[in-house]
Short mmCIF file of C-alpha atoms in Angstrom, two decimals:
data_model
loop_
_atom_site.label_atom_id
_atom_site.label_comp_id
_atom_site.label_asym_id
_atom_site.label_seq_id
_atom_site.Cartn_x
_atom_site.Cartn_y
_atom_site.Cartn_z
CA MET A 61 138.56 71.04 116.39
CA ALA A 62 138.62 67.81 118.43
CA PRO A 63 141.75 66.33 116.74
CA ARG A 64 143.68 69.55 117.42
CA CYS A 65 142.68 69.44 121.11
CA GLU A 66 143.65 65.77 121.38
CA ALA A 67 147.00 66.56 119.81
CA GLY A 68 147.44 69.37 122.33
CA LEU A 69 146.68 66.99 125.20
CA LEU A 70 149.11 64.41 123.83
CA LEU A 71 151.90 67.00 123.47
CA LEU A 72 151.27 68.24 126.99
CA LEU A 73 151.41 64.71 128.42
CA LEU A 74 154.60 63.92 126.51
CA ALA A 75 156.20 67.09 127.82
CA LEU A 76 155.58 66.16 131.45
CA PRO A 77 158.35 64.37 133.33
CA PRO A 78 157.39 61.24 135.31
CA ALA A 79 156.16 61.17 138.95
CA SER A 80 153.62 63.94 138.35
CA ALA A 81 156.18 66.49 137.29
CA GLY A 82 158.18 66.04 140.48
CA LEU A 83 155.26 67.28 142.59
CA SER A 84 154.41 64.03 144.36
CA ASP A 85 156.51 64.91 147.41
CA TYR A 86 154.03 67.67 148.25
CA PHE A 87 150.61 66.02 148.05
CA GLY A 88 150.00 66.05 151.82
CA THR A 89 147.21 63.76 152.99
CA LYS A 90 146.55 62.76 149.36
CA SER A 91 150.03 61.21 149.04
CA ARG A 92 150.62 57.67 147.85
CA TYR A 93 152.03 55.32 150.48
CA GLU A 94 154.99 54.77 148.13
CA GLU A 95 156.11 58.36 148.80
CA VAL A 96 157.16 57.37 152.33
CA ASN A 97 158.51 53.97 151.25
CA PRO A 98 159.83 54.40 147.69
CA TYR A 99 161.25 50.86 147.54
CA LEU A 100 157.67 49.57 147.25
CA VAL A 101 157.38 50.97 143.72
CA SER A 102 159.66 48.22 142.39
CA ASP A 103 158.66 45.54 144.92
CA PRO A 104 155.30 46.01 146.68
CA LEU A 105 156.06 43.19 149.15
CA SER A 106 159.55 44.36 150.15
CA LEU A 107 160.15 44.93 153.86
CA GLY A 108 162.68 47.61 153.01
CA PRO A 109 166.18 48.18 154.31
CA GLU A 110 166.95 46.55 157.65
CA ALA A 111 165.91 48.89 160.45
CA GLY A 112 168.04 49.29 163.56
CA GLY A 113 166.93 48.54 167.09
CA SER A 114 166.21 44.83 166.62
CA LEU A 115 165.22 42.94 169.72
CA PRO A 116 167.33 40.02 170.95
CA ALA A 117 166.31 36.53 169.87
CA SER A 118 165.03 35.82 173.38
CA CYS A 119 162.08 38.21 172.86
CA THR A 120 158.77 36.85 171.57
CA PRO A 121 155.95 39.08 170.27
CA LEU A 122 152.78 38.80 172.36
CA GLN A 123 150.48 41.37 170.83
CA LEU A 124 150.30 43.62 167.79
CA ARG A 125 147.93 46.60 167.73
CA ALA A 126 147.70 48.42 164.41
CA VAL A 127 145.75 51.59 163.67
CA LEU A 128 145.51 52.05 159.91
CA ARG A 129 144.31 54.75 157.58
CA HIS A 130 142.18 53.43 154.71
CA GLY A 131 143.80 52.90 151.31
CA THR A 132 143.75 55.17 148.27
CA ARG A 133 140.30 56.64 147.71
CA TYR A 134 138.39 58.64 145.12
CA PRO A 135 137.77 62.37 145.70
CA THR A 136 134.80 63.40 147.80
CA ALA A 137 131.59 64.60 146.15
CA GLY A 138 132.44 68.19 147.12
CA GLN A 139 135.87 67.98 145.49
CA ILE A 140 134.34 66.44 142.36
CA ARG A 141 131.76 69.26 142.19
CA ARG A 142 134.50 71.91 142.44
CA LEU A 143 136.55 70.14 139.78
CA GLY A 144 133.47 70.07 137.53
CA GLU A 145 132.99 73.79 138.13
CA LEU A 146 136.62 74.55 137.18
CA HIS A 147 136.40 72.32 134.11
CA SER A 148 133.18 74.06 133.03
CA ARG A 149 134.87 77.45 133.30
CA LEU A 150 137.67 76.21 131.04
CA LEU A 151 135.12 75.01 128.48
CA ARG A 152 133.30 78.38 128.58
CA HIS A 153 136.54 80.22 127.89
CA ALA A 154 137.90 77.66 125.40
CA ALA A 155 137.62 79.95 122.35
CA ALA A 156 139.37 82.86 124.04
CA ALA A 157 142.04 80.54 125.47
CA ALA A 158 143.13 79.06 122.13
CA ALA A 159 146.59 80.57 122.62
CA CYS A 160 147.06 78.71 125.94
CA PRO A 161 148.13 75.08 125.40
CA ALA A 162 147.36 74.12 129.01
CA ALA A 163 143.83 75.54 128.79
CA VAL A 164 143.17 73.80 125.45
CA ALA A 165 144.44 70.47 126.74
CA LEU A 166 142.53 70.67 130.02
CA ALA A 167 139.30 71.71 128.31
CA ASP A 168 139.66 68.50 126.30
CA TRP A 169 140.53 66.44 129.38
CA PRO A 170 137.79 63.83 129.98
CA MET A 171 136.04 64.57 133.27
CA TRP A 172 135.64 60.96 134.41
CA TYR A 173 134.93 61.54 138.11
CA GLU A 174 131.31 61.16 139.21
CA GLU A 175 129.82 62.41 142.47
CA SER A 176 128.70 58.87 143.30
CA MET A 177 132.39 57.96 143.80
CA ASP A 178 132.30 60.21 146.91
CA GLY A 179 135.39 59.10 148.82
CA GLN A 180 134.97 55.40 147.97
CA LEU A 181 137.96 53.09 148.09
CA ALA A 182 139.69 52.89 144.70
CA PRO A 183 141.05 49.60 143.29
CA GLN A 184 144.52 50.84 144.21
CA GLY A 185 143.25 51.24 147.79
CA ARG A 186 142.38 47.56 147.91
CA ARG A 187 145.86 46.71 146.69
CA ASP A 188 147.35 49.06 149.32
CA MET A 189 145.64 47.09 152.08
CA GLU A 190 146.26 43.60 150.70
CA GLN A 191 149.96 44.31 150.26
CA LEU A 192 150.26 45.96 153.68
CA ALA A 193 148.72 42.84 155.26
CA ARG A 194 151.17 40.58 153.46
CA ARG A 195 154.16 42.68 154.54
CA MET A 196 152.92 42.83 158.13
CA ALA A 197 152.51 39.06 158.23
CA ALA A 198 156.03 38.62 156.81
CA ARG A 199 157.45 41.03 159.39
CA PHE A 200 155.71 39.32 162.33
CA PRO A 201 155.26 35.67 161.27
CA ALA A 202 154.85 34.38 164.84
CA LEU A 203 151.83 36.62 165.43
CA PHE A 204 150.22 35.98 162.04
CA ALA A 205 150.57 32.22 162.34
CA ALA A 206 147.61 29.92 161.75
CA ARG A 207 144.93 29.66 164.43
CA ARG A 208 145.83 33.02 165.97
CA ARG A 209 142.85 35.23 166.67
CA LEU A 210 142.52 38.37 164.54
CA GLU A 211 140.27 41.21 165.70
CA LEU A 212 139.33 43.60 162.90
CA ALA A 213 137.54 46.88 163.54
CA SER A 214 136.70 49.81 161.31
CA SER A 215 134.94 53.13 161.15
CA SER A 216 131.50 52.95 159.54
CA LYS A 217 132.75 54.65 156.37
CA HIS A 218 132.60 52.35 153.37
CA ARG A 219 136.23 52.98 152.39
CA CYS A 220 137.36 51.81 155.83
CA LEU A 221 135.16 48.70 155.85
CA GLN A 222 136.44 47.80 152.38
CA SER A 223 140.01 48.45 153.52
CA GLY A 224 139.51 46.07 156.45
CA ALA A 225 138.11 43.38 154.14
CA SER A 226 141.06 43.87 151.75
CA PHE A 227 143.53 43.61 154.64
CA ARG A 228 141.98 40.29 155.64
CA GLN A 229 142.02 39.11 152.03
CA GLY A 230 145.72 39.98 151.79
CA LEU A 231 146.48 37.47 154.53
CA GLY A 232 145.30 34.74 152.18
CA PRO A 233 143.32 31.53 152.64
CA THR A 234 146.22 29.68 154.32
CA LEU A 235 145.80 31.58 157.59
CA ASP A 236 142.94 30.21 159.63
CA PHE A 237 141.73 32.85 162.06
CA GLY A 238 138.98 30.72 163.48
CA GLY A 239 136.85 30.74 160.35
CA ASP A 240 136.94 31.78 156.71
CA GLU A 241 135.41 35.17 157.39
CA VAL A 242 136.69 37.50 160.09
CA GLU A 243 133.83 39.77 161.06
CA ILE A 244 134.70 43.46 160.97
CA GLU A 245 133.41 45.31 164.00
CA VAL A 246 132.19 48.85 163.35
CA ASN A 247 133.59 51.08 166.10
CA ASP A 248 133.14 54.77 165.35
CA PHE A 249 133.69 55.71 168.99
CA LEU A 250 137.35 54.69 168.66
CA MET A 251 137.93 55.29 164.94
CA ARG A 252 135.92 58.53 164.67
CA PHE A 253 136.24 59.79 168.26
CA PHE A 254 136.15 63.37 166.94
CA ASP A 255 132.48 62.99 165.96
CA TYR A 256 131.63 62.19 169.59
CA CYS A 257 133.56 65.10 171.09
CA ALA A 258 131.10 68.00 171.47
CA LYS A 259 133.84 70.49 172.35
CA PHE A 260 135.82 69.64 169.21
CA VAL A 261 132.74 69.78 166.98
CA ALA A 262 131.64 73.18 168.34
CA MET A 263 134.99 74.88 168.77
CA VAL A 264 136.87 73.51 165.76
CA GLU A 265 134.79 71.49 163.28
CA GLU A 266 131.87 73.93 163.02
CA ASN A 267 133.66 77.13 164.01
CA ASP A 268 134.84 79.10 160.97
CA LYS A 269 137.12 81.25 163.11
CA ALA A 270 139.10 78.19 164.16
CA MET A 271 140.56 78.05 160.64
CA CYS A 272 141.57 81.72 160.57
CA GLN A 273 145.21 80.84 159.77
CA VAL A 274 144.08 78.77 156.79
CA THR A 275 141.84 81.60 155.55
CA ALA A 276 144.65 84.13 155.97
CA PHE A 277 147.10 81.97 154.00
CA LYS A 278 144.58 81.55 151.16
CA GLU A 279 144.50 85.34 150.89
CA GLY A 280 148.22 85.84 151.48
CA PRO A 281 151.05 86.70 149.06
CA GLU A 282 152.24 83.11 148.48
CA MET A 283 148.80 81.87 147.38
CA LYS A 284 148.13 85.06 145.40
CA LYS A 285 151.26 84.38 143.35
CA VAL A 286 150.16 80.79 142.61
CA LEU A 287 146.64 82.00 141.75
CA GLU A 288 147.91 84.57 139.26
CA LYS A 289 150.26 82.07 137.65
CA VAL A 290 147.53 79.45 137.19
CA ALA A 291 145.08 82.05 135.84
CA SER A 292 147.70 83.14 133.32
CA ALA A 293 148.45 79.55 132.24
CA LEU A 294 144.73 78.96 131.68
CA CYS A 295 144.10 82.35 130.01
CA LEU A 296 141.41 82.98 132.61
CA PRO A 297 140.71 86.29 134.34
CA VAL A 298 142.14 85.98 137.85
CA GLU A 299 138.66 86.81 139.18
CA GLU A 300 137.46 83.48 137.76
CA LEU A 301 139.72 81.57 140.14
CA ASN A 302 140.04 81.30 143.90
CA ALA A 303 142.27 79.33 146.28
CA ASP A 304 139.76 76.47 146.53
CA LEU A 305 139.62 75.98 142.74
CA VAL A 306 143.40 76.11 142.41
CA GLN A 307 143.67 73.60 145.25
CA VAL A 308 141.20 71.24 143.56
CA ALA A 309 143.31 71.36 140.37
CA PHE A 310 146.36 70.40 142.45
CA LEU A 311 144.39 67.67 144.22
CA THR A 312 143.35 66.26 140.83
CA CYS A 313 147.04 65.99 139.94
CA SER A 314 147.54 63.99 143.15
CA TYR A 315 144.44 61.80 142.69
CA GLU A 316 145.39 60.82 139.14
CA LEU A 317 148.80 59.62 140.36
CA ALA A 318 147.44 57.77 143.40
CA ILE A 319 144.43 56.18 141.66
CA LYS A 320 145.68 55.61 138.12
CA ASN A 321 149.47 55.95 138.47
CA VAL A 322 149.51 58.52 135.68
CA THR A 323 150.82 62.06 135.38
CA SER A 324 147.72 64.18 134.92
CA PRO A 325 147.71 67.19 132.59
CA TRP A 326 146.49 69.16 135.64
CA CYS A 327 150.01 68.80 137.02
CA SER A 328 151.35 71.00 134.19
CA LEU A 329 149.88 74.05 135.94
CA PHE A 330 152.23 73.81 138.91
CA SER A 331 155.94 74.16 139.59
CA GLU A 332 157.67 72.58 142.56
CA GLU A 333 157.55 75.94 144.37
CA ASP A 334 153.78 76.15 143.75
CA ALA A 335 153.45 72.62 145.12
CA LYS A 336 155.27 73.60 148.33
CA VAL A 337 152.81 76.47 148.84
CA LEU A 338 149.80 74.21 148.26
CA GLU A 339 151.26 71.53 150.54
CA TYR A 340 151.59 74.16 153.28
CA LEU A 341 147.95 75.14 152.79
CA ASN A 342 146.96 71.48 153.31
CA ASP A 343 149.29 71.11 156.30
CA LEU A 344 147.96 74.32 157.88
CA LYS A 345 144.44 72.91 157.80
CA GLN A 346 145.55 69.60 159.29
CA TYR A 347 147.63 71.38 161.96
CA TRP A 348 144.73 73.54 163.14
CA LYS A 349 141.99 70.96 162.69
CA ARG A 350 143.71 67.69 163.64
CA GLY A 351 147.12 68.53 165.07
CA TYR A 352 148.72 70.90 167.55
CA GLY A 353 146.62 73.98 166.74
CA TYR A 354 144.11 73.38 169.54
CA ASP A 355 144.52 71.07 172.53
CA ILE A 356 141.12 69.47 172.01
CA ASN A 357 142.25 68.10 168.62
CA SER A 358 144.64 65.66 170.28
CA ARG A 359 142.93 65.34 173.69
CA SER A 360 139.84 63.93 171.99
CA SER A 361 141.96 60.92 170.93
CA CYS A 362 142.86 59.88 174.50
CA VAL A 363 139.98 57.39 174.42
CA LEU A 364 141.77 55.50 171.63
CA PHE A 365 145.19 55.86 173.27
CA GLN A 366 143.88 54.47 176.55
CA ASP A 367 142.14 51.58 174.79
CA ILE A 368 145.47 50.61 173.20
CA PHE A 369 147.14 50.46 176.61
CA GLN A 370 144.23 48.61 178.22
CA HIS A 371 144.73 45.80 175.69
CA LEU A 372 148.50 45.86 176.20
CA ASP A 373 147.94 45.68 179.98
CA LYS A 374 145.64 42.70 179.53
CA ALA A 375 148.23 40.89 177.39
CA VAL A 376 150.91 41.48 180.05
CA GLU A 377 148.62 40.13 182.78
CA GLU A 378 147.71 37.07 180.71
CA SER A 379 151.39 36.40 180.01
CA LYS A 380 152.29 36.71 183.69
CA SER A 381 149.55 34.19 184.49
CA SER A 382 150.79 31.84 181.75
CA LYS A 383 147.46 32.17 179.96
CA PRO A 384 147.14 32.34 176.16
CA ILE A 385 146.93 35.92 174.85
CA SER A 386 143.26 36.50 174.10
CA SER A 387 143.92 39.32 171.59
CA PRO A 388 147.26 38.76 169.87
CA LEU A 389 146.26 40.71 166.75
CA ILE A 390 144.12 43.85 166.77
CA VAL A 391 143.83 45.77 163.50
CA GLN A 392 141.64 48.87 163.27
CA VAL A 393 140.95 50.92 160.16
CA GLY A 394 140.20 54.61 160.42
CA HIS A 395 141.20 57.87 158.81
CA ALA A 396 144.01 60.43 158.62
CA GLU A 397 141.83 62.25 161.17
CA THR A 398 142.16 59.21 163.47
CA LEU A 399 145.95 58.95 163.30
CA GLN A 400 146.97 62.61 163.22
CA PRO A 401 145.42 63.56 166.59
CA LEU A 402 146.76 60.35 168.17
CA LEU A 403 150.31 61.12 167.04
CA ALA A 404 149.93 64.69 168.31
CA LEU A 405 148.72 63.36 171.67
CA MET A 406 151.91 61.28 171.81
CA GLY A 407 154.02 64.35 170.98
CA TYR A 408 155.29 63.37 167.53
CA PHE A 409 156.13 65.80 164.69
CA LYS A 410 155.82 68.90 166.85
CA ASP A 411 157.67 71.99 165.67
CA ALA A 412 159.20 74.62 167.94
CA GLU A 413 156.91 77.26 166.41
CA PRO A 414 153.28 76.80 165.41
CA LEU A 415 152.36 76.75 161.72
CA LEU A 416 150.94 80.16 160.82
CA ALA A 417 149.81 81.97 157.69
CA SER A 418 152.72 84.37 158.22
CA ASN A 419 155.64 81.94 158.67
CA TYR A 420 155.56 79.84 155.48
CA ALA A 421 159.24 80.50 154.67
CA GLN A 422 160.42 79.75 158.23
CA GLN A 423 158.56 76.41 158.18
CA ALA A 424 160.34 75.04 155.10
CA GLN A 425 162.07 72.37 157.23
CA ARG A 426 159.08 71.65 159.47
CA LYS A 427 158.45 68.24 161.03
CA PHE A 428 154.68 68.54 160.52
CA ARG A 429 154.39 67.37 156.90
CA THR A 430 151.22 65.31 156.62
CA GLY A 431 152.31 63.51 153.46
CA ARG A 432 155.20 62.05 155.44
CA ILE A 433 152.99 61.18 158.42
CA VAL A 434 149.54 60.08 157.19
CA PRO A 435 149.58 59.18 153.47
CA TYR A 436 147.01 56.71 152.20
CA ALA A 437 147.35 53.38 154.07
CA ALA A 438 149.35 55.02 156.87
CA ASN A 439 149.79 52.72 159.85
CA LEU A 440 150.80 53.05 163.49
CA VAL A 441 151.74 49.73 165.08
CA PHE A 442 152.41 48.89 168.73
CA VAL A 443 154.21 45.57 169.28
CA LEU A 444 154.47 44.10 172.78
CA TYR A 445 157.20 41.52 173.47
CA HIS A 446 157.98 39.13 176.26
CA CYS A 447 161.74 38.75 176.78
CA ASP A 448 163.60 35.94 178.55
CA HIS A 449 167.09 36.13 180.14
CA VAL A 450 166.71 39.77 181.22
CA ASN A 451 168.51 41.58 184.03
CA SER A 452 165.36 42.73 185.82
CA SER A 453 161.65 41.97 185.86
CA GLN A 454 161.05 45.45 184.45
CA GLU A 455 162.81 44.42 181.23
CA GLU A 456 160.62 41.35 180.78
CA TYR A 457 158.01 43.25 178.72
CA GLN A 458 159.20 45.54 175.96
CA VAL A 459 157.53 47.57 173.23
CA GLN A 460 158.33 48.79 169.74
CA LEU A 461 156.43 51.41 167.79
CA LEU A 462 156.34 51.53 163.99
CA LEU A 463 154.94 54.31 161.83
CA ASN A 464 154.49 53.38 158.18
CA GLU A 465 156.64 50.28 158.77
CA LYS A 466 159.59 52.24 160.17
CA LEU A 467 160.65 52.08 163.80
CA LEU A 468 159.69 55.25 165.64
CA PRO A 469 162.02 56.40 168.43
CA PHE A 470 160.39 56.90 171.82
CA HIS A 471 160.41 60.43 173.22
CA HIS A 472 161.64 59.47 176.66
CA SER A 473 164.75 57.65 175.44
CA ASN A 474 165.21 58.37 171.72
CA GLU A 475 165.58 54.59 171.39
CA THR A 476 163.42 52.31 169.25
CA ILE A 477 162.88 49.85 172.11
CA SER A 478 161.33 50.65 175.47
CA THR A 479 160.35 48.66 178.50
CA TYR A 480 156.59 48.66 178.83
CA THR A 481 156.93 50.14 182.33
CA ASP A 482 158.96 53.11 181.09
CA LEU A 483 156.51 53.79 178.29
CA LYS A 484 153.55 53.78 180.67
CA ASP A 485 155.42 56.06 183.06
CA TYR A 486 156.14 58.54 180.28
CA TYR A 487 152.46 58.72 179.27
CA LYS A 488 151.14 58.40 182.84
CA ASP A 489 149.31 61.73 182.79
CA ILE A 490 147.40 60.94 179.57
CA LEU A 491 146.62 57.40 180.73
CA GLU A 492 145.32 58.50 184.14
CA ASN A 493 144.04 62.05 183.72
CA CYS A 494 142.70 62.43 180.18
CA HIS A 495 139.01 61.64 180.55
CA PHE A 496 137.12 61.79 177.26
CA LYS A 497 133.80 62.85 178.80
CA GLU A 498 135.38 65.74 180.73
CA GLU A 499 137.70 66.79 177.88
CA CYS A 500 134.87 66.88 175.36
CA GLU A 501 132.13 68.40 177.49
CA LEU A 502 131.04 71.72 176.07
CA SER A 503 129.63 73.35 179.22
CA GLN A 504 129.54 77.17 179.16
CA VAL A 505 132.28 77.37 176.53
CA ASN A 506 131.95 80.37 174.27
CA VAL A 507 132.43 78.73 170.90
CA THR A 508 133.14 82.04 169.17
CA VAL A 509 136.35 82.55 171.12
CA VAL A 510 139.40 80.65 169.94
CA ASP A 511 142.19 81.08 172.44
CA GLU A 512 143.69 77.65 173.01
CA LEU A 513 146.90 77.97 171.02
#
């Protein structure tokens, strides 16, 4: 029996086209970083095509502030348990499913994930961070020069701490940052601000009704069609499957590509149209839990946003006083859940209409695609410059913003360069009036009512 199953698995793998059957564009927050920068597949240290909006030679970088998502990780214990449950069901039905090649092959698939892996950084995740550090140093050589101070901070999660250590390792032994080892500061208040926001925890995190759009889409016609198709491919009664199990099969397809760079046999269950539906399910959850769905999602990140500008302010003041910049390099490692609310607070990737269970087709061209915004190793970088030979004192300090190593146009100008004054003016309300304690205070809020859309 075993040789026949192995032959079935081999045939199935041979039949699959590369890049996970063309599905990798739809893996959402489980996307490889290479999906947003494909040139890195052939050259992991490439800085990519020349981006527009270069600053004149008379501008010198003063400070770089980078907020990173950790590198590629293993599935969580919960995802591994659900995958084990699905795999067990396939094994139970193996005899009856002999006529289904996909079911035979997947029953024979070696279940190599263990619950102890629980979201840990994978070896590929370490490479993600090392290579990102090397590219960042090549892009900003003046800031990453020897004897410049590097401040590294991280969330307390092991994958983030390991990502920070790998980033430092990527800079190599030739860069002396005041000692061989740069200590990584644990700062959950900035990197996991959502855990400290009582209003977010009560109204969104722990409130089942907050995810009503996600629940509705799981039970809607698009997901029902995918469910029936997968059940048929596996020769399982449709009652044996649910949206969560189908999603974990799709996630396994994405994990195998990101972690091992292989096309998993789990990918054979899905077409590109199925992948679009499952991507939307992932994006819906991110939209309502971390994005524009509820104001508190983004408002809880104002503590991080304000901290970024406090350090930029300090660098400007030090420059004006002809003092050395005390914090030229600040690198912080957090999560997709750190970056997504921050980008929403800044107004990026906002669609004219909210993402709903009922408007899947209308949202085909949406801006809010998490795989394009926060893949593994996603990075948001603020770079402050001092410029000589300018027409006015206001132009002396300028800023660029990069997301995933691409210049991000500013909302107020649609340009990729802004004076620091203009940028602060545009975000004046958030900088002056978004107070974390007041925003996150629960006080008399009825947590069963969700009416903030």
